[in-house]
Coordinates of C-alpha atoms in Angstrom, one line a residue:
Chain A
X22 CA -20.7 14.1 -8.1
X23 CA -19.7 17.3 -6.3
X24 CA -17.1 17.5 -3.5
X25 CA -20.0 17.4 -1.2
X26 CA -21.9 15.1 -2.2
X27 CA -18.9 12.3 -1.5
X28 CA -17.9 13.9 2.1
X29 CA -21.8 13.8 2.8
X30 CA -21.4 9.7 1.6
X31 CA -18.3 9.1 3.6
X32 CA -19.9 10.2 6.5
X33 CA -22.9 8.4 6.0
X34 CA -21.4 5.3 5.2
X35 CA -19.2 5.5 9.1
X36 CA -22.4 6.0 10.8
X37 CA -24.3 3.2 9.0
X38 CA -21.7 1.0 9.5
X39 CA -21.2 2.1 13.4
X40 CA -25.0 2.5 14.6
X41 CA -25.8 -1.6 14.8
X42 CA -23.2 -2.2 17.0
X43 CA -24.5 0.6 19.9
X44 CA -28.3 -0.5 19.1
X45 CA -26.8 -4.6 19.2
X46 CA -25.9 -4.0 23.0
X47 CA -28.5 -1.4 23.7
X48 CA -31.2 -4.5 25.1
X49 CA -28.9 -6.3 27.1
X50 CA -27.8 -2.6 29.0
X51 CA -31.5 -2.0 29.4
X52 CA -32.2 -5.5 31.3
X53 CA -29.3 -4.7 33.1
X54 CA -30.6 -1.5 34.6
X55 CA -34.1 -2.5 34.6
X56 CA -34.1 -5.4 36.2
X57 CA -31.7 -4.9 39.1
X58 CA -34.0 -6.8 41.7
X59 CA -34.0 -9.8 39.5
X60 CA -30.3 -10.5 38.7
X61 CA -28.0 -12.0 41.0
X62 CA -24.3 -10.2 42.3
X63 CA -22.3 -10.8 40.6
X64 CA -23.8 -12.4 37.4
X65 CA -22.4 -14.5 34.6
X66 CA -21.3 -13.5 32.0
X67 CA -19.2 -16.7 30.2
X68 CA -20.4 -19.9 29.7
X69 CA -19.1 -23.1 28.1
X70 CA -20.2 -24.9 24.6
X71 CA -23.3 -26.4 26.7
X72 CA -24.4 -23.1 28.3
X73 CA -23.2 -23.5 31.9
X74 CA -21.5 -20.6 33.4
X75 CA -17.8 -21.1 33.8
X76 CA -16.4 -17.7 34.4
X77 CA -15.9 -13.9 34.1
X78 CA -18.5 -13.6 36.7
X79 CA -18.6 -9.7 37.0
X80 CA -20.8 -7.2 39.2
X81 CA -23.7 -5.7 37.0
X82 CA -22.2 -1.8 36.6
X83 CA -19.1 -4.0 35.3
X84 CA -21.0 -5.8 33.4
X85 CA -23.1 -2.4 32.3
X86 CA -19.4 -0.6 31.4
X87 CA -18.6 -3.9 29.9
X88 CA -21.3 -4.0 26.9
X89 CA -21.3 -0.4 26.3
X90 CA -17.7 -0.3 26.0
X91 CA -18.2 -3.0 23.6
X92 CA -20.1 -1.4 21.6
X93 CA -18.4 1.3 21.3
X94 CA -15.3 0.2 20.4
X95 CA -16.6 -1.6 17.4
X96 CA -19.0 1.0 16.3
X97 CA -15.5 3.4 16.2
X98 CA -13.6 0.2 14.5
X99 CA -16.3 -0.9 11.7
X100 CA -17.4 3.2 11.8
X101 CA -14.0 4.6 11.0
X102 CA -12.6 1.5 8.4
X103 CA -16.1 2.2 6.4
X104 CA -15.1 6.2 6.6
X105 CA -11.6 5.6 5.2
X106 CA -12.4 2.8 2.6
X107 CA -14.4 6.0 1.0
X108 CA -12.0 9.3 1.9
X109 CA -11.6 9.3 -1.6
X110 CA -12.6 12.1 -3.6
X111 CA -13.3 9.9 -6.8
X112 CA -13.3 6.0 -5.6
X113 CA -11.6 3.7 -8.2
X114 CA -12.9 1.0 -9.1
X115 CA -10.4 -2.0 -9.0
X116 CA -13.0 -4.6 -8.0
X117 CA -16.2 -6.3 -9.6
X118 CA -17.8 -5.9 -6.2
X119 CA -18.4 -3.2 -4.2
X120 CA -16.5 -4.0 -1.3
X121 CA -18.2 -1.1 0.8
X122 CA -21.7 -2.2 0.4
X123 CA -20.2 -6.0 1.3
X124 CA -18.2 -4.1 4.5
X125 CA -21.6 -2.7 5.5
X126 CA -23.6 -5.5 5.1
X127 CA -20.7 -7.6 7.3
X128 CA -21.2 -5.1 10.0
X129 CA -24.7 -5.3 10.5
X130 CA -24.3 -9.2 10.5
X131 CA -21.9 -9.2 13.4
X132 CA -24.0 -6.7 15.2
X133 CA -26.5 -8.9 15.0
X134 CA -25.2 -11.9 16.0
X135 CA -23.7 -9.8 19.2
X136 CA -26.6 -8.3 20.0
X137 CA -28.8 -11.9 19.8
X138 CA -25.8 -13.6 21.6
X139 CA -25.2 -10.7 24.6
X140 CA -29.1 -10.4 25.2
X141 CA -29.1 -14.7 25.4
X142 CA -26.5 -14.7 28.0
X143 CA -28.2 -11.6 30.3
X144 CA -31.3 -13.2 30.2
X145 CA -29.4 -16.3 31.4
X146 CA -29.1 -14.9 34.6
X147 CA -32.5 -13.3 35.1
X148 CA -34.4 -14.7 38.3
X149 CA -31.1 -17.1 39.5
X150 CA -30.4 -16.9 43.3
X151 CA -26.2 -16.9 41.9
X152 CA -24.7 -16.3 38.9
X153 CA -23.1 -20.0 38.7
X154 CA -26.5 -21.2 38.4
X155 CA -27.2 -19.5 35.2
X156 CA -27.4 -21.4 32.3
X157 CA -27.5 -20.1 28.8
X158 CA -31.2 -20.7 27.3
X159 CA -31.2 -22.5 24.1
X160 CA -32.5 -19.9 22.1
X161 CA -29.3 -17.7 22.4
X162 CA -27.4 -18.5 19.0
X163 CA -30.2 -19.7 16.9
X164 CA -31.8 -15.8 17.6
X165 CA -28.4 -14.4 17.1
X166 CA -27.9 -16.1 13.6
X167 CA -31.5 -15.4 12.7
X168 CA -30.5 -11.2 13.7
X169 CA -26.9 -11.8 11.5
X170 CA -28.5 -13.1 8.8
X171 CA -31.6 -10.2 8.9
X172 CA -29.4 -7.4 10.0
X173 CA -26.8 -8.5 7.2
X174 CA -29.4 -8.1 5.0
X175 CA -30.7 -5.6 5.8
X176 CA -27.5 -3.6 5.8
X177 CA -26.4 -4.4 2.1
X178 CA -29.6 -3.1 1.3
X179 CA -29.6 0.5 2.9
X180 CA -25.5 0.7 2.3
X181 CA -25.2 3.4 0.0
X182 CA -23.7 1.9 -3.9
X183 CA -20.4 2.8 -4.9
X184 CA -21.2 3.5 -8.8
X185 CA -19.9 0.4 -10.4
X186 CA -20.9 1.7 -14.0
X187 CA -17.1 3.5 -14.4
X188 CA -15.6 0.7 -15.7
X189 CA -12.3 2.8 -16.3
X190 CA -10.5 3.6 -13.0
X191 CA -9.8 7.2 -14.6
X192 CA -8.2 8.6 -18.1
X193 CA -5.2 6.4 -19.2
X194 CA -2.0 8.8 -18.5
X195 CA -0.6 9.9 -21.9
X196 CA 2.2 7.3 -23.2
X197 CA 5.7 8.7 -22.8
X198 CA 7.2 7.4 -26.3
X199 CA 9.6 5.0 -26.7
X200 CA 12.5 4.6 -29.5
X201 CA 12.5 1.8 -31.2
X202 CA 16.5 1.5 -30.0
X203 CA 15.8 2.5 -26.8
X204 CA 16.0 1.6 -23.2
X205 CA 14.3 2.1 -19.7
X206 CA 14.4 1.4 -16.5
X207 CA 12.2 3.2 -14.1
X208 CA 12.6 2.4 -10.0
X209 CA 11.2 3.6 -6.9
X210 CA 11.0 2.2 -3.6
X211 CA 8.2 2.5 -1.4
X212 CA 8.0 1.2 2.4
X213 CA 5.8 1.9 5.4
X214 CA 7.7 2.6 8.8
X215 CA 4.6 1.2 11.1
X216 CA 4.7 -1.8 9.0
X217 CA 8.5 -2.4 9.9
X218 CA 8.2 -1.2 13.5
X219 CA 4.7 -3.8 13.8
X220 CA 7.1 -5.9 12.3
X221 CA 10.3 -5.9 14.4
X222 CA 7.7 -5.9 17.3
X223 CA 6.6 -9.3 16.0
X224 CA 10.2 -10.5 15.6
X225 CA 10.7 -9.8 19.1
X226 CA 7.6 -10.8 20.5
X227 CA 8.0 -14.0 19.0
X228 CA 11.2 -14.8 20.2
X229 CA 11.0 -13.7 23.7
X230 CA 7.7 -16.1 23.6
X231 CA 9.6 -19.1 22.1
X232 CA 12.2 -19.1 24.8
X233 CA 10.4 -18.7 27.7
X234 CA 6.9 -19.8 27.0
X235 CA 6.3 -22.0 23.8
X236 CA 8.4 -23.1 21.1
X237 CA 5.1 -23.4 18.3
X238 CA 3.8 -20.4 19.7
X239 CA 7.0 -18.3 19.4
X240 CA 7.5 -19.3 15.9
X241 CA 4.1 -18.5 14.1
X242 CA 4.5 -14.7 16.1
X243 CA 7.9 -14.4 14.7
X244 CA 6.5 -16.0 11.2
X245 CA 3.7 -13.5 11.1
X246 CA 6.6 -11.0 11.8
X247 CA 8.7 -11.9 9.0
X248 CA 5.7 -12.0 6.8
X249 CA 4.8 -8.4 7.7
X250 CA 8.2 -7.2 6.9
X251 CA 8.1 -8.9 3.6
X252 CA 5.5 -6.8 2.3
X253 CA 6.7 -3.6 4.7
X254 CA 8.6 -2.6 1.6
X255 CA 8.6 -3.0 -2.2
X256 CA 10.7 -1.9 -5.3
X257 CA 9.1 -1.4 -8.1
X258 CA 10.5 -1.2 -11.7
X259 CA 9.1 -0.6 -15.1
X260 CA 11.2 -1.9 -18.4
X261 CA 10.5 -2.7 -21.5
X262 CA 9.9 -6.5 -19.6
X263 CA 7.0 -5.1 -17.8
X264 CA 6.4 -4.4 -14.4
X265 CA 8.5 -6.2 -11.7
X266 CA 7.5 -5.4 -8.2
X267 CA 10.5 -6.8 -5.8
X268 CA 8.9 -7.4 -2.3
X269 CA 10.8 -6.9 1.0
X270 CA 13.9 -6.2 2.1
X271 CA 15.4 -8.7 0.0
X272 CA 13.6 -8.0 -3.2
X273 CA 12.5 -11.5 -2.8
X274 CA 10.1 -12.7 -4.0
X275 CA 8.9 -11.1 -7.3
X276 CA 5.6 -9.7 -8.8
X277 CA 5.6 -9.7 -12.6
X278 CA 3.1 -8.1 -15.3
X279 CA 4.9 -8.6 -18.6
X280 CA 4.7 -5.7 -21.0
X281 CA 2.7 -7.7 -23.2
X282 CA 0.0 -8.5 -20.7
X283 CA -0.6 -4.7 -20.2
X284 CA -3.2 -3.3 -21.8
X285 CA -3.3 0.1 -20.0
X286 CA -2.1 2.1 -16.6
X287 CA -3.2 4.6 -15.0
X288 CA -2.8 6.5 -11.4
X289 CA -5.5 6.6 -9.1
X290 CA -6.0 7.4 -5.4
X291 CA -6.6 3.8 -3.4
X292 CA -6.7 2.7 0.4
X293 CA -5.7 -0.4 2.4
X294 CA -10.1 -0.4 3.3
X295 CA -10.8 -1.0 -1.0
X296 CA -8.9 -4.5 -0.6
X297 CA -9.1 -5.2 2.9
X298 CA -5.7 -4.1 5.0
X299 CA -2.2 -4.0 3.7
X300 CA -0.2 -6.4 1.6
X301 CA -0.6 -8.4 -0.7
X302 CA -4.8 -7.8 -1.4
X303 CA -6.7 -10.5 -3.9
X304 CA -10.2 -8.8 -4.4
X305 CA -12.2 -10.0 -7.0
X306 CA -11.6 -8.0 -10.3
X307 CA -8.1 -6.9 -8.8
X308 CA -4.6 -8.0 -7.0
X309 CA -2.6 -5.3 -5.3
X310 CA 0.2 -4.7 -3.2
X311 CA -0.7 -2.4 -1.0
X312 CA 1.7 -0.5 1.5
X313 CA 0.0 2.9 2.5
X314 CA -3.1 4.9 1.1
X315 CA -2.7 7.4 -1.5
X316 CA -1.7 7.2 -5.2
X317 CA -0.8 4.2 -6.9
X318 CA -0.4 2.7 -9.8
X319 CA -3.5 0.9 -11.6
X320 CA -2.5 -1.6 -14.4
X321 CA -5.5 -3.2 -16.5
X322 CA -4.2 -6.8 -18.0
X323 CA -4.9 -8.7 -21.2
X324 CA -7.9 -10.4 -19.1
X325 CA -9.6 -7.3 -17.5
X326 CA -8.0 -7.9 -14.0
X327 CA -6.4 -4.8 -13.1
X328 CA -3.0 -5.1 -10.6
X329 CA -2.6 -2.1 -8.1
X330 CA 0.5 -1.0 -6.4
X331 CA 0.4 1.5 -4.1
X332 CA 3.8 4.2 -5.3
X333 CA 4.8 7.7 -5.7
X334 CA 5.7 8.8 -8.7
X335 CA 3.4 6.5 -10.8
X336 CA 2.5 9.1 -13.4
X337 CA 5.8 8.6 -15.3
X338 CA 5.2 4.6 -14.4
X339 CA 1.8 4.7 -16.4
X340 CA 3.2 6.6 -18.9
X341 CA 6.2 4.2 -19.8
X342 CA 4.0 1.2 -19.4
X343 CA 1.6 3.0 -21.7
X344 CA 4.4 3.8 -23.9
X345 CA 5.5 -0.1 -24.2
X346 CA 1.8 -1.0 -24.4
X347 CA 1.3 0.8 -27.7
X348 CA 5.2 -0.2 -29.1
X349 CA 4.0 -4.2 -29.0
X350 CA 0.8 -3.3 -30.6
Chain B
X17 CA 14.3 7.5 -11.1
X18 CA 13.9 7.1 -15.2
X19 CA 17.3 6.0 -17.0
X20 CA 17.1 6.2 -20.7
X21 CA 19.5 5.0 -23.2
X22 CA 19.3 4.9 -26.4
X23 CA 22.3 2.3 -28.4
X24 CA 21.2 4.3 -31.9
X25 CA 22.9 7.7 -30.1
X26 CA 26.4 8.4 -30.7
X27 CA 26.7 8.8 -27.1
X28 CA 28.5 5.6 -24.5
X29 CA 26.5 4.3 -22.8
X30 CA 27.8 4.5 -19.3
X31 CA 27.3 8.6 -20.1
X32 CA 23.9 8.1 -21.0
X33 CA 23.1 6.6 -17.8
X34 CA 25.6 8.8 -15.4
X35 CA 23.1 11.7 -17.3
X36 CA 20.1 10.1 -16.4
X37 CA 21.4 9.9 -13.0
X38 CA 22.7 13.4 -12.5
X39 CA 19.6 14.8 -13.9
X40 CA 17.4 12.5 -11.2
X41 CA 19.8 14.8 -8.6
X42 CA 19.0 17.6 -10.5
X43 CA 15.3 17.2 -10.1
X44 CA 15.0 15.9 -7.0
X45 CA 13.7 12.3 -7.8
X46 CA 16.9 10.7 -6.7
X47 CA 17.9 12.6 -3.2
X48 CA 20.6 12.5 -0.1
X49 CA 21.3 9.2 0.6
X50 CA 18.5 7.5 -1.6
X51 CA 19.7 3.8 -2.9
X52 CA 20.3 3.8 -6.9
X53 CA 19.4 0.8 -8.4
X54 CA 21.9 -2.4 -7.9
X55 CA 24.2 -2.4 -11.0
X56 CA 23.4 -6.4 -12.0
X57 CA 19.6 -5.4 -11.8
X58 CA 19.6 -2.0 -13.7
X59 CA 21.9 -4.1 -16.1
X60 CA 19.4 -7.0 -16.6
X61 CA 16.3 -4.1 -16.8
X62 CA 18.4 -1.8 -19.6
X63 CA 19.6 -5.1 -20.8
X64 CA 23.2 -3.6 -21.0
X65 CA 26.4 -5.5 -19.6
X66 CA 26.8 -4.5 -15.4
X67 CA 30.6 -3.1 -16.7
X68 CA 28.6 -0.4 -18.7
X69 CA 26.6 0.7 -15.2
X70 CA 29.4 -0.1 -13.0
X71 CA 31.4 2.4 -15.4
X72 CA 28.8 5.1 -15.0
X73 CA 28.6 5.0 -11.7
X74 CA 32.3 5.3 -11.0
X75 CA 31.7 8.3 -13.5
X76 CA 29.3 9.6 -11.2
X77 CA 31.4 8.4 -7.6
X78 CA 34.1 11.0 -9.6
X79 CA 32.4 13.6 -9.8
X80 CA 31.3 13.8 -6.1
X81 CA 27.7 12.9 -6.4
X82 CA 27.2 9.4 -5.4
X83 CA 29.1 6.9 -3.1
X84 CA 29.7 3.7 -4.1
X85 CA 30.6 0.8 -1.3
X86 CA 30.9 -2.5 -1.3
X87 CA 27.8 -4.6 0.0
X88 CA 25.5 -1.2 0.2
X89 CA 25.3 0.0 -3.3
X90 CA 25.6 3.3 -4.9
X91 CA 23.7 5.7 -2.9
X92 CA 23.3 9.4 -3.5
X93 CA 26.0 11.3 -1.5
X94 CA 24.8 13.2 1.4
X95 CA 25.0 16.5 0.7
X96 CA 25.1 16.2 -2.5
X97 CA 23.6 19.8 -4.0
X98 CA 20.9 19.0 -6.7
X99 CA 22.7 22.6 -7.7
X100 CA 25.8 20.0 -7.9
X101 CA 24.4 17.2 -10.8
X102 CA 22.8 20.8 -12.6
X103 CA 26.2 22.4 -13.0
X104 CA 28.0 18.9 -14.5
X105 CA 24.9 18.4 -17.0
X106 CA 25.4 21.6 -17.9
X107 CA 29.1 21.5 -18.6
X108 CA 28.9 18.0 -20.6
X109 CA 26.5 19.5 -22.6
X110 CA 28.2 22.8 -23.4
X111 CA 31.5 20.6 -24.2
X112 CA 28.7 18.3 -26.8
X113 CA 27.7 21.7 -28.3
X114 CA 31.0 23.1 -28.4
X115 CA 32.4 19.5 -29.9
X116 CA 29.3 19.3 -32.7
X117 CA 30.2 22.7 -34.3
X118 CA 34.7 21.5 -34.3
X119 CA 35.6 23.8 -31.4
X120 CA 39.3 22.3 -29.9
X121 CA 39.3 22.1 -26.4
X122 CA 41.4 24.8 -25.8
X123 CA 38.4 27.4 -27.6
X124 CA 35.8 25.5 -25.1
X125 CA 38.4 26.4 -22.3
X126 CA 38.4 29.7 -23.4
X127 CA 34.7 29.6 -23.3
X128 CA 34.6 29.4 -19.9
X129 CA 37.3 31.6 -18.5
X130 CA 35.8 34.3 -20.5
X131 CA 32.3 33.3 -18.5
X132 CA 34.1 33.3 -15.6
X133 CA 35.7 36.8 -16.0
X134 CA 32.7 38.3 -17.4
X135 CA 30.6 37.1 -14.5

């Protein structure tokens, strides 16, 4: 593939993910305009679980700014995470699926079930003398789970393939040899300052929530907070032990790939959209602890699942690793 | 930052490891203020006693390129010249060349003032 064949696939994978979501609200805005004479002021647009209109009533050029808003936002949201989960020049393949077709297909589901859902509760309010007269028609969700399931479809099918045939996630980096007497210890730190500032936000947050709104509620903010600077940071070491990866600001708790489980490293380019956001990632095919995009360090174990963490200065990493790989052999 | 040692050399320890050190100043991998790895777990990694990497990094406090407080580590002095950890390296080695071929000290002395004035 040439340079320009992967930007013209990046940006056709953001639009195919985005375009659902501005078609999903596009019938619902046309009722709205059409049919002014028909719908009452303001209209309805919340019901509860048996269809009766229990709020967020809302004039109809609200309601208008409201959808396409709507669908804008998530055509930028799923549009821009499908554009950076393929910035890559040469994607690596860490997992057995291929996670970008899956994001694709996911998007046109939930496009789908929004668009079925958001026409339902419009036509709810068609010929009503007030909006808290409007009742949902039954048809709403069944149509909108009939559109995820076609749309999702759908989708996975026109989503471009990320070639799945390169088994290798690139050349092995050349083994730095090892003395039989000899020792290493290779360490480099690597944190993420948005993830410690979304962090210490949290912290806060969740405190300032506990004490003057709601214990349980205060605590799983501030939880979520000290999970997010656990992984905000990570030390990682190569010895002739393996590969420890020391997580947080306490280097607690550990990661291990023991030299003898390594089979080969490598350094590849990865981002938080291959495994799914930041942290911690389980994918199938792959675990990784992922803390920005960029290079990284790509492991393949005994059993074919590679492990991926996300460091500079994982050429000499790879090397060493490679190095112990071929003393145990 | 790689450390190497290597028990078959006929070079302590601690020095091997101060030299890995210096040359990771020297290079740039290791910079101003960057943490060195805690003595216990560089110990347990190079599987050498903590006294041998406590001793190298006082080696290294010494010679002006790291700090070394309690409860904070060793971390890389702040303004400490990568030009700084070149110019030991190279001194320890001239003084292992000089040693290898049985100059005294007072020829490898004479080495250098003779450097100097020449320079």
């Amino acid at each position: 593939m040439t340079s320009d064949d992967v930007s013209l696939t990046r940006d056709w994978r953001g639009s195919i993910a985005a375009g659902p979501h501005l078609l999903a609200v596009a019938p619902s805005i046309a009722v709205l305009l059409a049919a002014a004479d028909r719908l009452p002021d303001p209209i309805a647009l919340h019901f509860d679980l048996f269809g009766t209109a229990n709020g967020l009533f809302s004039s109809r050029w609200a309601a208008i700014a409201l959808l396409a808003g709507l669908g804008v936002g998530l055509a930028l949201l799923f549009g821009l995470y499908a554009r950076q989960g393929s910035r890559l020049g040469s994607p690596v393949v860490v997992s057995s699926w291929d996670l970008g077709r899956w994001f694709i297909g996911l998007s046109w589901a939930m496009a789908g079930l929004l668009g079925g859902v958001l026409f339902g509760v419009v036509a709810a309010n068609l010929d009503q003398p007030t909006a808290t007269a409007a009742a949902l028609p039954g048809w709403t969700f069944p149509l909108g789970l009939a559109l995820a399931v076609v749309a999702g479809a759908v989708g996975a099918l026109v989503a471009p393939r990320t070639p799945s045939t390169a088994s290798e996630p690139g050349p092995t980096t050349p083994a730095v040899p090892l003395g039989a007497t000899e020792q290493i210890s290779w360490s480099r730190s690597v944190g993420s300052h948005w993830l410690l500032v979304l962090s210490a936000a949290l912290l806060a947050t969740g405190v300032v929530l506990g004490v003057t709104a709601n214990a349980v509620a205060g605590a799983i903010v501030a939880l979520a907070g000290a999970l997010v600077l656990l992984l905000g940071s990570v030390a990682v070491t190569v010895d002739r032990r393996g590969l420890t990866l020391a997580l947080g600001p306490l280097g607690w708790p550990r990661v291990r790939v023991p030299a003898e489980d390594v089979v080969s490293a490598t350094v590849a380019d990865v981002s938080p959209g291959q495994f799914g956001g930041w942290g911690y990632r389980i994918v199938p095919g792959a675990r990784a602890v992922i803390i920005r995009s960029g290079p990284a360090l790509v492991v393949t174990r005994r059993s074919g699942q590679r492990f991926v963490v996300t460091v500079d200065g994982a050429t000499t990493a790879a090397g060493l690793l490679n190095g112990l790989a071929g003393t145990k052999r | 930052m790689l450390i190497r040692v290597d028990t078959a050399r006929n070079v302590p320890l601690a020095d091997q490891i101060a030299a890995c050190v210096r040359r990771g100043i020297a290079d740039g991998s290791a910079r101003d203020g960057d943490r060195l790895p805690g003595a216990r777990a560089l110990a347990e990694s190079l599987q050498v006693s903590i006294h041998t990497v406590l001793a190298g990094y006082q080696q290294l406090r010494d010679e002006g390129l790291i700090d070394l407080r309690r409860g904070r580590g060793a971390t890389v002095r702040d303004g400490a010249p990568a030009g700084r950890a070149t110019a030991i390296e190279l001194a320890r080695q001239l003084v292992t060349t000089a040693r290898r071929i049985d100059l005294t000290d007072e020829e490898i002395v004479g080495l250098v003032q003779t450097a100097l004035r020449e320079s």
